[in-house]
Every structure is written in C-alpha cells, then in structure tokens.
Amino acid sequence: MTEQLLTTLKKYFGYDEFRPMQADIIKSVLAGKDNFVLMPTGGGKSLCYQLPALEFPGITLVISPLIALMKDQVDALQANGIKAEFINSSLTPAQINAAYARAKNNEIKILYLAPERFAQKEFQNFLKSLPVSLIAVDEAHCISEWGHDFRPDYRNLNLLKKLFPFVPLIALTATATAKVRADIINQLNLKKAPIFISSFNRENLNLSVIEKKQAFPKLVNLLQKYKNESVIIYCFSRKETEEIAENLRLNKFNARAYHAGLETNERKSTQDFFIKDKINIIVATIAFGMGIDKPDVRLVVHYTFPKTLEGYYQEIGRAGRDGLPSECVTFYTYADTRKHEFFINQIEDNNLQKRAREKLSEILNFCDLSTCRKKYLLKYFGETLEKENCGGCDVCLTEKEVFDATVVSKKILSAVARAENRFGKNYIIDVLLGKKNQKILINKHDQLSVFKIINDFSENELAQIINQLINLNYLHKSDGQYPILTLTKKGAEFMGSEETLSLNKPRADVIDAKKRPQRGELEFNPELFAILRSLRKELAEKANVPPFVIFGDASLREMAYYFPQDKNNFSKISGVGAKKLERFGAIFLRAITEFTAKNNLAPVARREKSAEPVLTMSTQKPTFYLKTKELLIKKTSIERIAKRQDLAPSTIINHIEKIIDAGEIINLAYLKLPRNRYETMKTAFAECGDEKLKPVFEYLNGQYSYDELKLARILIRL
Ligand code: ADP
Ligand code: ZN
C-alpha cells in the first residue's frame, strides 16, 4: 500500500516521501474512517485529503473558508495535472452551472466549496446527486465560536454527516486548544474519528527577540538579508504600517502597507502583488494573513510584540510553510505594553479584561526569557519539547558566556530592597537606569541611592539578568497580573556577603547582516537560483498563476544544487511530478544546462535514501570535468578544487571517480590519506568487497565518511 501511495505522491505532487503523519492519515482516510487532523501551518495538511482523492473512484469535496485560497489551491492542483475546480461567489451563474454539469459527469476529482452554499436546499440536493468519495473540512476551527476565526456559515456543516452518513470525513486545523477541538468534534459529529496530532514545533523557524531601540535601522539591517524574498512585517497600528512602508520605500525597499482601513481594491492588489512576487515586503496589521498561503515567506517581523502568544504563534506560522529555513524576529520594549494596555482597559467585561491581561503577561514572559523560547511556546500549547537545545531560538543559538555579575546583581537586589519589595521588574529597571517617570517621581524613588546607579547595561540586558536572579532564587517573583519582586533569604544573605556571583552574559542583539538561519540547507548556486526564479516568474505571469504554483523555492534550490542535465535527473527534483516534467521540464533544463556549460559546472550526484551515494550520473558530458581534471594535474587539493568551482568536496570526489573510470591516467598519489586510516579502510574493502560503500561504512561502524571511503577506493584501485 505504501509503495502505491509513494508512486501517486511522486507522480502527482513530485515528492519522494511523506512528511510526518501524512502516510498514517492517508491510510486511515483510505480505510473509510472519519479523521481529525491537528497539524501546524506548513505541516502539509492539504495532501492528507488531496492524495486520497486521487485514489478514490468518486469526487472529493473540500470546504474551505476563503475564496482567494481556493483559487490558489486549485491552480496548484491543476498545475499538477489534477482535475480540480471550485464553486464560489466569484463565478458567474453560467460558470457555476457548467461546473455542476462537470461534477455530475465525474469530470472533477476535487471540488472546493464555500460553506455558505450548504444552507441552500437546492445545493444540498445537487451534492447528494454526486458520487462523493470523501469530504474534507479545511480550517475546521472556523466552526467554533471559541476559536479566533469563527465563521457562522461553518455551522451549516453539521449537515454533512446527515447528508452523507457513509462518506468518510476529514477535518483539519492548525488550531489546537482543547475547547475548540472538542467543539469541532461535536459539531461535525466526529466522535469516533481517530485524532492525529502532530508536533507543533516548527523546526525550520528561527525565533528571536531583540531590543526595540534604534528600531528602524535594525529593521533595515535585517531586511538586507532578504533582498527579493518575501517578508511580512507586523505593526501595531494602521498608521504605523503606512509610515514604515513609506520609510522602507525611501530606503529602496519594495514595500507596501496593508490594513483593514484600505480600499478593498488596494488591499486586493497589494495581496496579489505580494503573492506574485511583484513586491516582497508587506507591512501589515494583523488583518493580513488569513487570505494568503504563500509558502516562501522567509522572514516575519513583529515590529511591536503581539498581544497574545496565540497570535504570535499564528503570525510566525506564516513563515516558511515550504519547510525551508525562515526567521521570525520580534522587536521588544516594555514600553509597548502601554499600547496593548490602552485597548485592554477598554474591555468592559471584567473577566475578559482579566484574561487579556494574563495573556499579555504571558507574552511579556516570553520576550524576557533567558531559557529556550520554543520550549516555552510549546509548553504554553501543552507540548513538551524534549531536546535540551532546540537549535532554533536566539537563546539556544547564543553561545553561553559567563561574566562576573556580583556588582550588578547587588545593585539590583538593593534596589528591590530599597523600593521595599513592592514593585515589579520594569519599575526596578527604570529606577536603576534613572528614568524619571511619573510613578517614580510620585514615590520619590528618584531620591534613592540606587537611582541611576547603572549605566553599563541596557534595559533588555538588565531584564535578562533579573530573570537569572529569579531562576537562581535570589529574587522571588509573585504570580498574577502585576508580579512583584521580593528579596529572598538567599538574596539578602548574598548582599551582605563577600561572595561573588557568575551569571550568563546577557545576549546583545546585534543583527548580523550576513547570517541567515541554515539548517541542513543545500548549498545551492545563488546565481542559477536567481535565473530560475525569474524564469519561474515569467512563466507564472503568462499562465496568470502565482510563481509558487509553477515550482516552489525548494524545487528551484534543488535544481540549482544538483544541476540536472536531462529529463531523468530533472524528474528526481522534489516537486517535479509527471505533469510538471512534461510542461516545464524542457524549459528549465535549457536554463540549467546553459548555465552549467557556461560556468563549466558538473551535475551533482544524488544521495539515495539508502545513504549510499549514487554513482551513476547519467549522460554527463565529460567536458564538465575539464576544470577538475586540469586542477588534478596541477596537484591541487580537493578542497581547493571544490572551492575554485564553488562545489562541494564530495562532488569533486565524484568527478575524480568518473575521470578515472573513463580511463584517464592522472597521477593522484599526492591525494594521500593518513596512513593508518588508509590501511584500515583497505583492510575493510578487502573484507567486504569494493562494489558497494555501505557494507564497508557499516563494517567500520560509521567511523569513516562516505567521501573518505570513496576516495580511498579510488586510490586502492589505482
Ligand atoms: P498546511 O495546510 O498544513 O499549512 P500545506 O498543505 O499548505 O500545509 O503544505 C505546506 C507546504 O508543504 C506546501 O508547499 C506543500 O506543497 C509542501 N508539502 C506537503 N507535503 C509534502 C511532502 N510530503 N514533501 C514535500 N513537501 C510537501
Ligand atoms: Zn531554544
């Protein structure tokens, strides 16, 4: 069964393997069960109904809340050669009737529908006349009033099980709160459905919080890293979005503002320009996001920290849906709390106001963390992250450096004591930094000896130090809306002692304009990548679809890494299915071969799943190795040869193998391996034979890399 599913996966979607849980979900759907799927954004939910739709004999109905998204989804499916259509209010009655007819004739495999139609009896009758194999309710949280995105029309969907008692139904959402979950199960009548919950850790996202000081220059610096790539910047107010967008344009960035106060047409065109890669930066209020599904957003910035962690998680979720490394940066200053409080104070219901305050304090805690941010975030949503170091947040990625914190700690502790254990962290920081705000003046705390006693740490750094003092129990922080700091016994003793105290050095937040998150990323050729991107854009424009419908960034990066030279190798690129191979294969291949020929680059062999590198590189033109051969004759080291051609050393080793296999005679004795390692490998090859590397690799307990083994084999065979 899995074999067949994999074949369908490659043929229609171009992928070689399933993402976590996809295969299990698909099997459960195909077994005719109802299913409930909770997966984060970018987890690959769509495939869980799109692939079964192709295996089932009849039609699959997909209910989805947003008209704009339907079109993108249908475009993407059609580009893969799948008969998909949608019916919603953007079509004329004649178009709708024609679609009805095609559906009845079994000419449509996947039909997207807007929920409001279900209220009409006529429409229900029409649906009942179709050979329905599967029903998918996407964004299923829209059915719940408890969710953030309730759509009254979704309530109609409780009809589904009555209309189609024997048709499997799959509900999918990225919203995971228990209350919403229970509501969905109840409304859709899914009591017996297996529930698939995947991890909500988005491994490819890199989270960081930086101090909001000199904010605009920091933003500009950050954006330099993402020239021409899609970026969303979330702001607090409409006015702020317009100002920032304007200032970015003055700095030659291609940015536009987006908020609910703009004319519908302007909003639409901005969204459209963004999706079609005609502008790369959207500066938005949180009104932006639901309507777009752009898979290649590489950076999400919160210029003001959001008001809840739920909102934060949802907004950063728009980054990196395609699974490629992406960055999420929050600009944080405690002063922005006032902006949120202004609105919270206007909430009339006392309970709701209290809730809003609690949520605000959760996000403040998050911004202040000196421990892993992903752990905290996931814990908030009820998931435990086991790993010690998440590898994807600023805290975990900063090398820990300790410093002598005796003096600064004593200053902090004594400020807490002088202020009589009655104030919170930010107040204490303000006193220490000598801020003459109203509260401090009223309390006459500008007259304390600790007032303005610190000038060598920033607000952000002091917050980090205080957090450590709390964690180490020198200070106690009370619970509740306005946590208060008090001195503990340990803290009081430390103040009067001669002890020293070492703490982790606070993270300074300089933005490294060159450093981008990289996690197992291919070292693709950026020049070719840019060429392929503009080719993709051109083709997309002609077909009037978003560029990512032609090929995703992940596919283009693979092309710009492997340099496929023929259809066979092109078809191995992730995202290249049968239809895309036929439609776009030749034109992309031409661009790739032109580039590789001009730059004397060789195709790179693919590692197969067995971890055994593939040695066959079909139809290589020997000329591609000319440069390598030339350099070998000059006795250049492998590293240098690789560097000269901007290739990986393992590629060069492949070249050497091919060159030798082709009968060339070159003196390679200079490529010596360390004597004892070489001898060990030689013995291993004698033991296991030299046909395959894997047995030798395993024989040597993985102590020798495939590259080293391959090089040794070349030398042994000489
Ligand atoms: P979700 O609806 O859960 O947010 P999508 O279904 O939009 O996620 O999928 C996110 C991205 O991941 C899409 O670009 C999709 O093409 C890609 N994707 C889905 N499944 C796979 C897979 N098995 N291999 C590679 N990419 C995949
Ligand atoms: Zn972390």
mmCIF file of N, CA and C and ligand atoms in Angstrom, residues 371-375 385 388-397, ligand 2:
data_model
loop_
_atom_site.group_PDB
_atom_site.id
_atom_site.type_symbol
_atom_site.label_atom_id
_atom_site.label_comp_id
_atom_site.label_asym_id
_atom_site.label_seq_id
_atom_site.Cartn_x
_atom_site.Cartn_y
_atom_site.Cartn_z
ATOM 1 N N THR A 371 15.686 31.336 28.890
ATOM 2 C CA THR A 371 15.721 29.908 28.564
ATOM 3 C C THR A 371 15.024 29.726 27.214
ATOM 4 N N CYS A 372 15.078 28.508 26.701
ATOM 5 C CA CYS A 372 14.623 28.233 25.328
ATOM 6 C C CYS A 372 13.207 28.770 25.023
ATOM 7 N N ARG A 373 13.114 29.541 23.970
ATOM 8 C CA ARG A 373 11.815 30.128 23.612
ATOM 9 C C ARG A 373 10.856 29.091 23.036
ATOM 10 N N LYS A 374 11.391 28.166 22.278
ATOM 11 C CA LYS A 374 10.495 27.166 21.687
ATOM 12 C C LYS A 374 9.898 26.277 22.765
ATOM 13 N N LYS A 375 10.718 25.936 23.759
ATOM 14 C CA LYS A 375 10.207 25.117 24.859
ATOM 15 C C LYS A 375 9.050 25.824 25.537
ATOM 16 N N LEU A 385 8.866 19.887 24.732
ATOM 17 C CA LEU A 385 9.977 19.705 23.804
ATOM 18 C C LEU A 385 11.116 19.069 24.585
ATOM 19 N N GLU A 388 17.390 19.265 24.659
ATOM 20 C CA GLU A 388 17.987 20.238 25.567
ATOM 21 C C GLU A 388 18.129 21.581 24.846
ATOM 22 N N ASN A 389 18.627 21.510 23.633
ATOM 23 C CA ASN A 389 18.858 22.727 22.861
ATOM 24 C C ASN A 389 18.007 22.650 21.593
ATOM 25 N N CYS A 390 17.090 23.597 21.429
ATOM 26 C CA CYS A 390 16.157 23.490 20.296
ATOM 27 C C CYS A 390 16.853 23.803 18.987
ATOM 28 N N GLY A 391 17.971 24.500 19.052
ATOM 29 C CA GLY A 391 18.707 24.828 17.836
ATOM 30 C C GLY A 391 17.999 25.850 16.964
ATOM 31 N N GLY A 392 16.917 26.417 17.461
ATOM 32 C CA GLY A 392 16.153 27.324 16.615
ATOM 33 C C GLY A 392 15.652 28.571 17.321
ATOM 34 N N CYS A 393 16.293 28.950 18.444
ATOM 35 C CA CYS A 393 15.901 30.229 19.054
ATOM 36 C C CYS A 393 17.171 30.967 19.470
ATOM 37 N N ASP A 394 17.034 32.277 19.637
ATOM 38 C CA ASP A 394 18.220 33.079 19.941
ATOM 39 C C ASP A 394 18.898 32.635 21.234
ATOM 40 N N VAL A 395 18.102 32.168 22.204
ATOM 41 C CA VAL A 395 18.702 31.754 23.474
ATOM 42 C C VAL A 395 19.582 30.519 23.262
ATOM 43 N N CYS A 396 19.031 29.523 22.562
ATOM 44 C CA CYS A 396 19.792 28.288 22.355
ATOM 45 C C CYS A 396 20.964 28.487 21.394
ATOM 46 N N LEU A 397 20.819 29.441 20.490
ATOM 47 C CA LEU A 397 21.858 29.604 19.475
ATOM 48 C C LEU A 397 22.996 30.523 19.911
HETATM 49 ZN ZN ZN B 2 15.648 27.162 22.035
#
